Amino acid sequence: MADTRGFAALDRATIDVADPALYESGDPVALWAHLRATSPVHWNNHPPGPGFWAVMAYQPALQVYRNTDAFTSELGMRVDSDPAAVEAAAGKMLIVTDPPTHPRLRQLMNSAFLPRVVATLEASMRRVIEPLVEEALRRDVVDFVSEIAAVLPAAIICDIMEIPQSERAMMIDLTSKAFGASVGGEAKCPMSTMEKTEAHAEIFLYYTELVEERRRNPGADVVSALIQGDLDGRRLTDEEVLLNCDGLLTGANETTRHASAAGLLALMENPGEWERLRSGAVDIESAVDEVLRYTSPALHVTRVAKKDVQVGDQLVRAGETVALWNSSVNRDETVFPDPDRFDLGRAPNRHLTFGIGPHFCLGAPLARVELKVLLEVLAEKVTHMELVGPVERLRSNFMWGIERLPVALR
């Protein structure tokens, strides 16, 4: 259990759970525990914005997730969203779309994430991961984030979009740059931010050309499904297709990359769990769920109240933002006994890493299988893992992640 004594004297008005520095070098786990115990739903001041209601506990988060009548997703899904960008994407991009459009758009994209489709990708995932791990075994040190965790989701999104083999190395490289380090190391140089922006722009241009090509020669991929699909009696515009391609790329890369890296760190910090995994003492599906709960890569998701509504013991007024702090919710003591313990056999494990309700993460089945294959390959090929340098964490209030994880695999 996290030690919350250091927070006892703090004025709640001075605590900002959306301070990016907290996730780079602070102790968010202890702070979350303190807030769950003292103010599970509270107003969080977040200069220079107006602030938001922070939901730190499981039951009130569940209430907001399920109540699409009282809350909208079309005014942004994260703290510090760019209002202009949200306005441009609202009602067009899946994650910032409400019913009745949301379920219809989701149905168009769902074909790429059906269980039978994801099952066919499993062999492809293994073909990607095995040589990466084998190469790591031949070297003294690897950065697990950039050299393993970031490569798998980028390669699989290429499969889903049926990007030609001749162009995949380029796309994986661009994706690694676009979603690479944002703090520490080379990222302290301003050029790093410029390179990330340029990589995003190149990816967007590539998708523009891909959409044009698929309009001429449609296939069985998700891009073609978006292009050919019927949404309320019409075809999607190029802008709508591009926005949802970008959303798929972001979601596919961020969740798996950060869960994989943080999961490996948790295994190194808990060698008993690593041995349980290697010996087959725990079910692999259970292990995947615990990695997802314990690492909770997406720190929060926001909704805006459409009308006055009670959340927990607080009255939320129409127009106010509510932030569901998933990482804290997934450590709620009333739902997860001994929540700060990494337990690969935890059951039940009703975590909300992928949300719940109408906006349950479309790519959840894919992320689960990616993590499953990664854990299986590690358990098969690696006997010893050692951290051989400082862990560099992401400075972000949206993704709880690791930027660099230098390890030796044997």
Short mmCIF file of C-alpha atoms in Angstrom, two decimals:
data_model
loop_
_atom_site.label_atom_id
_atom_site.label_comp_id
_atom_site.label_asym_id
_atom_site.label_seq_id
_atom_site.Cartn_x
_atom_site.Cartn_y
_atom_site.Cartn_z
CA MET A 1 0.00 0.00 0.00
CA ALA A 2 1.33 3.44 -0.93
CA ASP A 3 2.54 5.61 1.93
CA THR A 4 0.29 8.71 1.89
CA ARG A 5 1.58 10.37 5.07
CA GLY A 6 3.58 12.95 3.14
CA PHE A 7 0.39 14.38 1.65
CA ALA A 8 -1.54 14.79 4.89
CA ALA A 9 -0.58 18.43 5.37
CA LEU A 10 -1.16 19.47 1.77
CA ASP A 11 -4.00 21.78 0.84
CA ARG A 12 -6.04 19.97 -1.80
CA ALA A 13 -6.25 23.20 -3.79
CA THR A 14 -2.47 23.05 -4.33
CA ILE A 15 -2.47 19.47 -5.65
CA ASP A 16 -2.61 19.14 -9.43
CA VAL A 17 -2.87 15.56 -10.69
CA ALA A 18 -2.33 16.93 -14.20
CA ASP A 19 1.14 18.31 -13.47
CA PRO A 20 3.39 16.51 -16.02
CA ALA A 21 6.37 16.75 -13.65
CA LEU A 22 4.58 14.39 -11.24
CA TYR A 23 4.83 11.58 -13.81
CA GLU A 24 8.43 12.27 -14.78
CA SER A 25 9.97 12.34 -11.32
CA GLY A 26 7.29 12.36 -8.59
CA ASP A 27 5.36 9.64 -6.76
CA PRO A 28 1.91 9.59 -8.37
CA VAL A 29 0.89 6.27 -6.80
CA ALA A 30 1.07 7.69 -3.25
CA LEU A 31 -0.76 10.84 -4.32
CA TRP A 32 -3.55 8.86 -5.96
CA ALA A 33 -4.00 6.79 -2.79
CA HIS A 34 -4.21 9.96 -0.71
CA LEU A 35 -6.83 11.46 -3.00
CA ARG A 36 -8.92 8.27 -3.16
CA ALA A 37 -9.00 8.27 0.64
CA THR A 38 -9.74 11.97 1.11
CA SER A 39 -11.43 13.30 -2.02
CA PRO A 40 -12.24 10.62 -4.63
CA VAL A 41 -14.12 13.22 -6.70
CA HIS A 42 -12.69 16.72 -6.31
CA TRP A 43 -12.11 19.97 -8.17
CA ASN A 44 -8.58 20.07 -9.55
CA ASN A 45 -7.09 23.50 -10.28
CA HIS A 46 -4.96 23.33 -13.40
CA PRO A 47 -3.53 26.69 -14.49
CA PRO A 48 -3.81 28.31 -16.93
CA GLY A 49 -7.09 26.51 -17.69
CA PRO A 50 -10.29 26.59 -15.63
CA GLY A 51 -9.60 23.25 -13.96
CA PHE A 52 -11.68 20.06 -13.92
CA TRP A 53 -13.35 17.47 -11.69
CA ALA A 54 -10.84 14.69 -11.02
CA VAL A 55 -12.40 11.25 -10.52
CA MET A 56 -9.91 9.07 -8.67
CA ALA A 57 -12.10 6.12 -7.59
CA TYR A 58 -13.67 3.19 -9.42
CA GLN A 59 -17.42 3.52 -8.88
CA PRO A 60 -17.80 7.20 -9.86
CA ALA A 61 -15.59 6.57 -12.91
CA LEU A 62 -17.85 3.69 -13.91
CA GLN A 63 -20.84 5.99 -13.56
CA VAL A 64 -19.38 8.61 -15.91
CA TYR A 65 -18.15 6.11 -18.50
CA ARG A 66 -21.63 4.65 -18.86
CA ASN A 67 -23.65 7.85 -18.79
CA THR A 68 -23.55 9.07 -22.40
CA ASP A 69 -26.79 10.99 -21.85
CA ALA A 70 -25.16 13.36 -19.37
CA PHE A 71 -21.61 13.50 -20.78
CA THR A 72 -20.14 14.23 -24.19
CA SER A 73 -16.84 13.17 -25.74
CA GLU A 74 -17.02 15.74 -28.53
CA LEU A 75 -15.39 18.52 -26.50
CA GLY A 76 -12.11 16.65 -26.05
CA MET A 77 -10.88 13.46 -24.44
CA ARG A 78 -7.85 14.72 -22.53
CA VAL A 79 -6.75 17.56 -20.28
CA ASP A 80 -4.81 20.22 -22.22
CA SER A 81 -6.38 19.32 -25.57
CA ASP A 82 -5.99 21.92 -28.28
CA PRO A 83 -9.53 23.38 -28.64
CA ALA A 84 -9.03 24.08 -32.36
CA ALA A 85 -7.89 20.53 -33.02
CA VAL A 86 -10.79 19.09 -31.01
CA GLU A 87 -13.29 21.25 -32.88
CA ALA A 88 -11.85 20.11 -36.22
CA ALA A 89 -12.10 16.40 -35.26
CA ALA A 90 -15.35 16.38 -33.24
CA GLY A 91 -18.03 14.24 -34.84
CA LYS A 92 -15.50 12.92 -37.38
CA MET A 93 -12.85 11.06 -35.36
CA LEU A 94 -14.09 8.05 -33.39
CA ILE A 95 -12.76 9.01 -29.96
CA VAL A 96 -14.38 12.47 -30.06
CA THR A 97 -17.74 11.39 -31.46
CA ASP A 98 -21.01 10.82 -29.60
CA PRO A 99 -24.00 8.63 -30.42
CA PRO A 100 -25.71 8.17 -32.80
CA THR A 101 -22.69 8.72 -35.11
CA HIS A 102 -20.20 6.98 -32.81
CA PRO A 103 -21.58 3.40 -33.01
CA ARG A 104 -21.99 3.65 -36.80
CA LEU A 105 -18.44 4.90 -37.31
CA ARG A 106 -17.15 2.28 -34.88
CA GLN A 107 -18.89 -0.44 -36.87
CA LEU A 108 -17.06 0.64 -40.03
CA MET A 109 -13.71 0.29 -38.29
CA ASN A 110 -14.53 -2.82 -36.30
CA SER A 111 -13.79 -5.24 -39.14
CA ALA A 112 -10.05 -4.83 -38.53
CA PHE A 113 -10.35 -5.82 -34.87
CA LEU A 114 -12.65 -8.84 -34.95
CA PRO A 115 -11.29 -11.81 -32.94
CA ARG A 116 -10.71 -13.91 -36.08
CA VAL A 117 -8.75 -11.07 -37.72
CA VAL A 118 -6.64 -10.43 -34.61
CA ALA A 119 -5.97 -14.20 -34.34
CA THR A 120 -4.51 -14.21 -37.86
CA LEU A 121 -2.16 -11.39 -36.85
CA GLU A 122 -0.71 -13.37 -33.94
CA ALA A 123 1.74 -15.27 -36.15
CA SER A 124 2.85 -11.96 -37.68
CA MET A 125 3.45 -10.54 -34.21
CA ARG A 126 5.65 -13.49 -33.31
CA ARG A 127 7.64 -13.05 -36.54
CA VAL A 128 8.29 -9.44 -35.52
CA ILE A 129 9.13 -10.02 -31.86
CA GLU A 130 11.29 -13.16 -31.97
CA PRO A 131 14.19 -11.68 -33.99
CA LEU A 132 14.09 -8.50 -31.89
CA VAL A 133 14.48 -10.48 -28.66
CA GLU A 134 17.10 -12.78 -30.20
CA GLU A 135 19.13 -9.74 -31.31
CA ALA A 136 18.84 -8.27 -27.80
CA LEU A 137 20.21 -11.54 -26.36
CA ARG A 138 23.33 -11.16 -28.51
CA ARG A 139 24.05 -7.65 -27.24
CA ASP A 140 25.24 -6.34 -23.89
CA VAL A 141 22.58 -3.63 -23.53
CA VAL A 142 19.44 -2.62 -25.43
CA ASP A 143 16.94 0.16 -24.93
CA PHE A 144 13.83 -1.97 -24.55
CA VAL A 145 11.52 0.92 -25.45
CA SER A 146 12.93 1.99 -28.81
CA GLU A 147 14.36 -1.35 -29.92
CA ILE A 148 11.54 -3.73 -28.96
CA ALA A 149 8.43 -2.17 -27.41
CA ALA A 150 8.02 0.54 -30.08
CA VAL A 151 8.62 -1.75 -33.07
CA LEU A 152 5.84 -4.32 -32.53
CA PRO A 153 2.78 -2.02 -32.61
CA ALA A 154 4.18 -0.03 -35.56
CA ALA A 155 4.69 -3.24 -37.54
CA ILE A 156 1.21 -4.57 -36.76
CA ILE A 157 -0.54 -1.34 -37.71
CA CYS A 158 1.19 -1.76 -41.07
CA ASP A 159 -0.49 -5.18 -41.30
CA ILE A 160 -3.90 -3.76 -40.45
CA MET A 161 -3.56 -1.05 -43.08
CA GLU A 162 -1.95 -3.47 -45.57
CA ILE A 163 1.00 -1.18 -46.17
CA PRO A 164 3.28 -2.74 -48.82
CA GLN A 165 6.30 -4.61 -47.51
CA SER A 166 8.63 -2.30 -49.45
CA GLU A 167 7.35 0.70 -47.46
CA ARG A 168 7.12 -0.83 -43.98
CA ALA A 169 10.66 -0.12 -42.84
CA MET A 170 10.11 3.53 -43.68
CA MET A 171 6.79 3.65 -41.82
CA ILE A 172 8.19 1.89 -38.75
CA ASP A 173 11.09 4.36 -38.71
CA LEU A 174 8.75 7.36 -39.05
CA THR A 175 6.48 5.99 -36.34
CA SER A 176 9.40 5.45 -33.98
CA LYS A 177 10.46 9.06 -34.51
CA ALA A 178 6.93 10.45 -34.20
CA PHE A 179 6.22 8.67 -30.93
CA GLY A 180 9.78 8.56 -29.61
CA ALA A 181 11.46 10.25 -26.70
CA SER A 182 10.04 13.60 -25.62
CA VAL A 183 12.11 14.08 -22.46
CA GLY A 184 15.61 13.23 -21.36
CA GLY A 185 18.60 12.35 -23.50
CA GLU A 186 18.54 13.74 -27.01
CA ALA A 187 15.02 15.08 -26.53
CA LYS A 188 16.43 17.93 -24.43
CA CYS A 189 17.62 19.32 -27.75
CA PRO A 190 14.92 21.42 -29.49
CA MET A 191 15.66 19.59 -32.74
CA SER A 192 14.05 16.48 -31.22
CA THR A 193 10.64 18.16 -31.10
CA MET A 194 11.09 19.35 -34.68
CA GLU A 195 11.94 15.81 -35.81
CA LYS A 196 8.83 14.43 -34.11
CA THR A 197 6.66 17.06 -35.82
CA GLU A 198 8.24 16.37 -39.19
CA ALA A 199 7.74 12.62 -38.75
CA HIS A 200 4.04 13.15 -37.96
CA ALA A 201 3.70 15.34 -41.05
CA GLU A 202 5.36 12.70 -43.25
CA ILE A 203 3.04 10.01 -41.86
CA PHE A 204 0.02 12.21 -42.58
CA LEU A 205 1.21 12.80 -46.16
CA TYR A 206 1.75 9.06 -46.58
CA TYR A 207 -1.80 8.35 -45.38
CA THR A 208 -3.14 10.96 -47.82
CA GLU A 209 -1.51 9.07 -50.68
CA LEU A 210 -2.67 5.74 -49.20
CA VAL A 211 -6.29 6.92 -49.12
CA GLU A 212 -6.07 8.02 -52.77
CA GLU A 213 -4.61 4.64 -53.73
CA ARG A 214 -7.28 2.68 -51.81
CA ARG A 215 -10.05 4.67 -53.44
CA ARG A 216 -8.71 3.37 -56.75
CA ASN A 217 -7.88 -0.14 -55.52
CA PRO A 218 -9.79 -1.04 -52.34
CA GLY A 219 -8.76 -4.07 -50.32
CA ALA A 220 -9.78 -5.86 -47.11
CA ASP A 221 -7.89 -3.46 -44.82
CA VAL A 222 -9.25 -0.91 -42.35
CA VAL A 223 -8.49 2.05 -44.66
CA SER A 224 -10.60 0.48 -47.41
CA ALA A 225 -13.35 -0.29 -44.88
CA LEU A 226 -13.48 3.40 -43.94
CA ILE A 227 -13.48 4.49 -47.58
CA GLN A 228 -16.18 2.05 -48.70
CA GLY A 229 -18.35 2.19 -45.61
CA ASP A 230 -21.76 3.84 -45.46
CA LEU A 231 -22.23 6.41 -42.70
CA ASP A 232 -25.80 7.69 -42.55
CA GLY A 233 -26.25 7.21 -46.28
CA ARG A 234 -22.96 8.75 -47.38
CA ARG A 235 -19.28 7.93 -47.82
CA LEU A 236 -16.68 9.31 -45.41
CA THR A 237 -14.70 12.29 -46.64
CA ASP A 238 -10.92 12.06 -47.03
CA GLU A 239 -10.61 14.19 -43.90
CA GLU A 240 -12.69 11.74 -41.86
CA VAL A 241 -10.69 8.77 -43.14
CA LEU A 242 -7.38 10.49 -42.40
CA LEU A 243 -8.43 11.56 -38.90
CA ASN A 244 -9.39 7.98 -38.01
CA CYS A 245 -6.21 6.54 -39.54
CA ASP A 246 -4.27 8.95 -37.33
CA GLY A 247 -6.34 7.93 -34.31
CA LEU A 248 -5.62 4.26 -34.98
CA LEU A 249 -1.90 4.91 -35.30
CA THR A 250 -1.73 6.91 -32.07
CA GLY A 251 -3.79 4.44 -30.04
CA ALA A 252 -1.97 1.39 -31.37
CA ASN A 253 1.47 2.79 -30.64
CA GLU A 254 1.03 4.52 -27.29
CA THR A 255 -0.78 1.85 -25.27
CA THR A 256 1.24 -1.20 -26.28
CA ARG A 257 4.59 0.59 -26.21
CA HIS A 258 4.18 1.98 -22.70
CA ALA A 259 2.47 -1.11 -21.25
CA SER A 260 5.25 -3.33 -22.63
CA ALA A 261 8.06 -1.22 -21.20
CA ALA A 262 6.45 -0.63 -17.82
CA GLY A 263 5.44 -4.29 -17.68
CA LEU A 264 9.04 -5.40 -18.23
CA LEU A 265 10.21 -3.04 -15.49
CA ALA A 266 7.57 -4.48 -13.14
CA LEU A 267 8.81 -8.00 -13.89
CA MET A 268 12.39 -6.98 -13.11
CA GLU A 269 11.26 -5.36 -9.86
CA ASN A 270 9.23 -8.46 -8.96
CA PRO A 271 11.42 -11.46 -9.83
CA GLY A 272 8.98 -13.85 -8.17
CA GLU A 273 6.33 -12.88 -10.73
CA TRP A 274 8.85 -13.32 -13.55
CA GLU A 275 9.50 -16.86 -12.36
CA ARG A 276 5.76 -17.57 -12.12
CA LEU A 277 5.41 -16.44 -15.73
CA ARG A 278 8.38 -18.45 -17.00
CA SER A 279 7.28 -21.60 -15.21
CA GLY A 280 3.72 -21.39 -16.47
CA ALA A 281 2.38 -21.04 -12.92
CA VAL A 282 0.11 -18.19 -14.06
CA ASP A 283 -2.20 -18.04 -17.03
CA ILE A 284 -0.88 -15.78 -19.79
CA GLU A 285 -4.24 -14.02 -20.19
CA SER A 286 -4.26 -13.22 -16.47
CA ALA A 287 -0.70 -11.90 -16.74
CA VAL A 288 -1.67 -9.60 -19.62
CA ASP A 289 -4.57 -8.17 -17.62
CA GLU A 290 -2.36 -7.45 -14.64
CA VAL A 291 0.25 -5.72 -16.79
CA LEU A 292 -2.55 -3.57 -18.24
CA ARG A 293 -3.96 -2.74 -14.80
CA TYR A 294 -0.66 -2.11 -13.09
CA THR A 295 0.84 0.01 -15.86
CA SER A 296 -2.37 1.84 -16.95
CA PRO A 297 -0.64 3.72 -19.80
CA ALA A 298 -3.49 6.17 -20.51
CA LEU A 299 -3.53 8.22 -17.32
CA HIS A 300 -6.93 9.78 -17.90
CA VAL A 301 -9.80 10.43 -20.25
CA THR A 302 -12.14 13.41 -20.11
CA ARG A 303 -15.83 14.04 -20.60
CA VAL A 304 -17.82 17.29 -20.46
CA ALA A 305 -21.16 17.45 -18.68
CA LYS A 306 -24.10 18.25 -20.93
CA LYS A 307 -26.31 18.96 -17.93
CA ASP A 308 -26.04 19.16 -14.15
CA VAL A 309 -25.27 15.67 -12.85
CA GLN A 310 -24.19 14.07 -9.58
CA VAL A 311 -20.83 12.25 -9.67
CA GLY A 312 -20.01 10.55 -6.40
CA ASP A 313 -20.69 13.15 -3.72
CA GLN A 314 -20.18 16.14 -6.03
CA LEU A 315 -22.57 18.07 -8.24
CA VAL A 316 -21.02 18.61 -11.66
CA ARG A 317 -22.48 21.56 -13.53
CA ALA A 318 -23.25 21.61 -17.25
CA GLY A 319 -20.16 22.62 -19.21
CA GLU A 320 -17.65 21.42 -16.60
CA THR A 321 -14.96 18.91 -17.50
CA VAL A 322 -14.61 15.59 -15.70
CA ALA A 323 -11.30 13.69 -15.90
CA LEU A 324 -11.45 9.98 -15.12
CA TRP A 325 -8.00 9.21 -13.71
CA ASN A 326 -7.76 5.60 -14.93
CA SER A 327 -4.38 4.94 -13.35
CA SER A 328 -5.78 5.75 -9.91
CA VAL A 329 -9.11 4.02 -10.59
CA ASN A 330 -7.18 0.83 -11.39
CA ARG A 331 -5.67 0.90 -7.89
CA ASP A 332 -8.91 1.44 -6.00
CA GLU A 333 -8.61 -0.63 -2.81
CA THR A 334 -12.33 -1.39 -2.77
CA VAL A 335 -12.05 -3.25 -6.08
CA PHE A 336 -8.42 -4.45 -6.18
CA PRO A 337 -7.13 -5.87 -2.88
CA ASP A 338 -3.53 -4.86 -2.19
CA PRO A 339 -3.64 -2.74 -5.37
CA ASP A 340 0.01 -1.69 -5.43
CA ARG A 341 1.15 -5.33 -5.58
CA PHE A 342 2.05 -6.64 -9.04
CA ASP A 343 0.22 -10.00 -9.10
CA LEU A 344 0.09 -11.82 -12.44
CA GLY A 345 -2.51 -14.21 -11.07
CA ARG A 346 -4.89 -11.47 -9.88
CA ALA A 347 -8.54 -12.49 -10.20
CA PRO A 348 -10.95 -10.98 -10.70
CA ASN A 349 -9.27 -8.09 -12.50
CA ARG A 350 -11.94 -5.67 -13.72
CA HIS A 351 -9.53 -2.89 -14.68
CA LEU A 352 -10.64 0.08 -16.75
CA THR A 353 -7.46 0.49 -18.78
CA PHE A 354 -9.49 0.37 -21.98
CA GLY A 355 -12.47 2.20 -20.51
CA ILE A 356 -15.93 0.67 -20.48
CA GLY A 357 -19.23 1.31 -22.21
CA PRO A 358 -19.74 2.71 -25.74
CA HIS A 359 -16.19 4.11 -25.93
CA PHE A 360 -14.47 0.88 -24.86
CA CYS A 361 -11.16 0.90 -26.74
CA LEU A 362 -11.60 -0.46 -30.25
CA GLY A 363 -8.03 -1.77 -30.35
CA ALA A 364 -8.20 -3.58 -26.98
CA PRO A 365 -8.17 -7.10 -28.53
CA LEU A 366 -5.12 -6.18 -30.60
CA ALA A 367 -3.23 -4.70 -27.65
CA ARG A 368 -3.98 -7.77 -25.54
CA VAL A 369 -2.61 -10.16 -28.15
CA GLU A 370 0.49 -8.01 -28.74
CA LEU A 371 1.27 -8.10 -25.01
CA LYS A 372 0.50 -11.83 -24.88
CA VAL A 373 2.95 -12.61 -27.68
CA LEU A 374 5.64 -10.37 -26.18
CA LEU A 375 5.35 -12.05 -22.75
CA GLU A 376 5.34 -15.52 -24.31
CA VAL A 377 8.48 -14.85 -26.35
CA LEU A 378 10.29 -13.32 -23.37
CA ALA A 379 9.32 -16.30 -21.16
CA GLU A 380 10.50 -18.76 -23.83
CA LYS A 381 13.84 -17.15 -24.68
CA VAL A 382 14.99 -15.10 -21.68
CA THR A 383 16.08 -16.48 -18.32
CA HIS A 384 17.52 -13.32 -16.76
CA MET A 385 16.71 -9.62 -17.13
CA GLU A 386 18.66 -6.80 -15.56
CA LEU A 387 18.20 -3.04 -15.48
CA VAL A 388 21.59 -1.54 -16.41
CA GLY A 389 20.95 2.20 -16.41
CA PRO A 390 18.55 4.91 -15.26
CA VAL A 391 14.88 4.68 -16.25
CA GLU A 392 13.77 7.82 -18.10
CA ARG A 393 10.07 8.51 -17.67
CA LEU A 394 7.77 10.46 -19.91
CA ARG A 395 6.94 14.02 -18.88
CA SER A 396 3.24 13.88 -19.65
CA ASN A 397 -0.10 14.09 -17.86
CA PHE A 398 -1.78 11.90 -20.50
CA MET A 399 0.48 8.87 -20.99
CA TRP A 400 2.09 7.20 -17.96
CA GLY A 401 5.12 5.84 -19.74
CA ILE A 402 8.81 5.12 -19.98
CA GLU A 403 10.96 6.73 -22.64
CA ARG A 404 14.17 4.76 -22.12
CA LEU A 405 14.73 1.44 -20.38
CA PRO A 406 18.31 0.14 -20.74
CA VAL A 407 18.32 -3.59 -20.03
CA ALA A 408 20.50 -6.64 -20.42
CA LEU A 409 18.64 -9.79 -21.49
CA ARG A 410 20.30 -13.18 -21.04
#
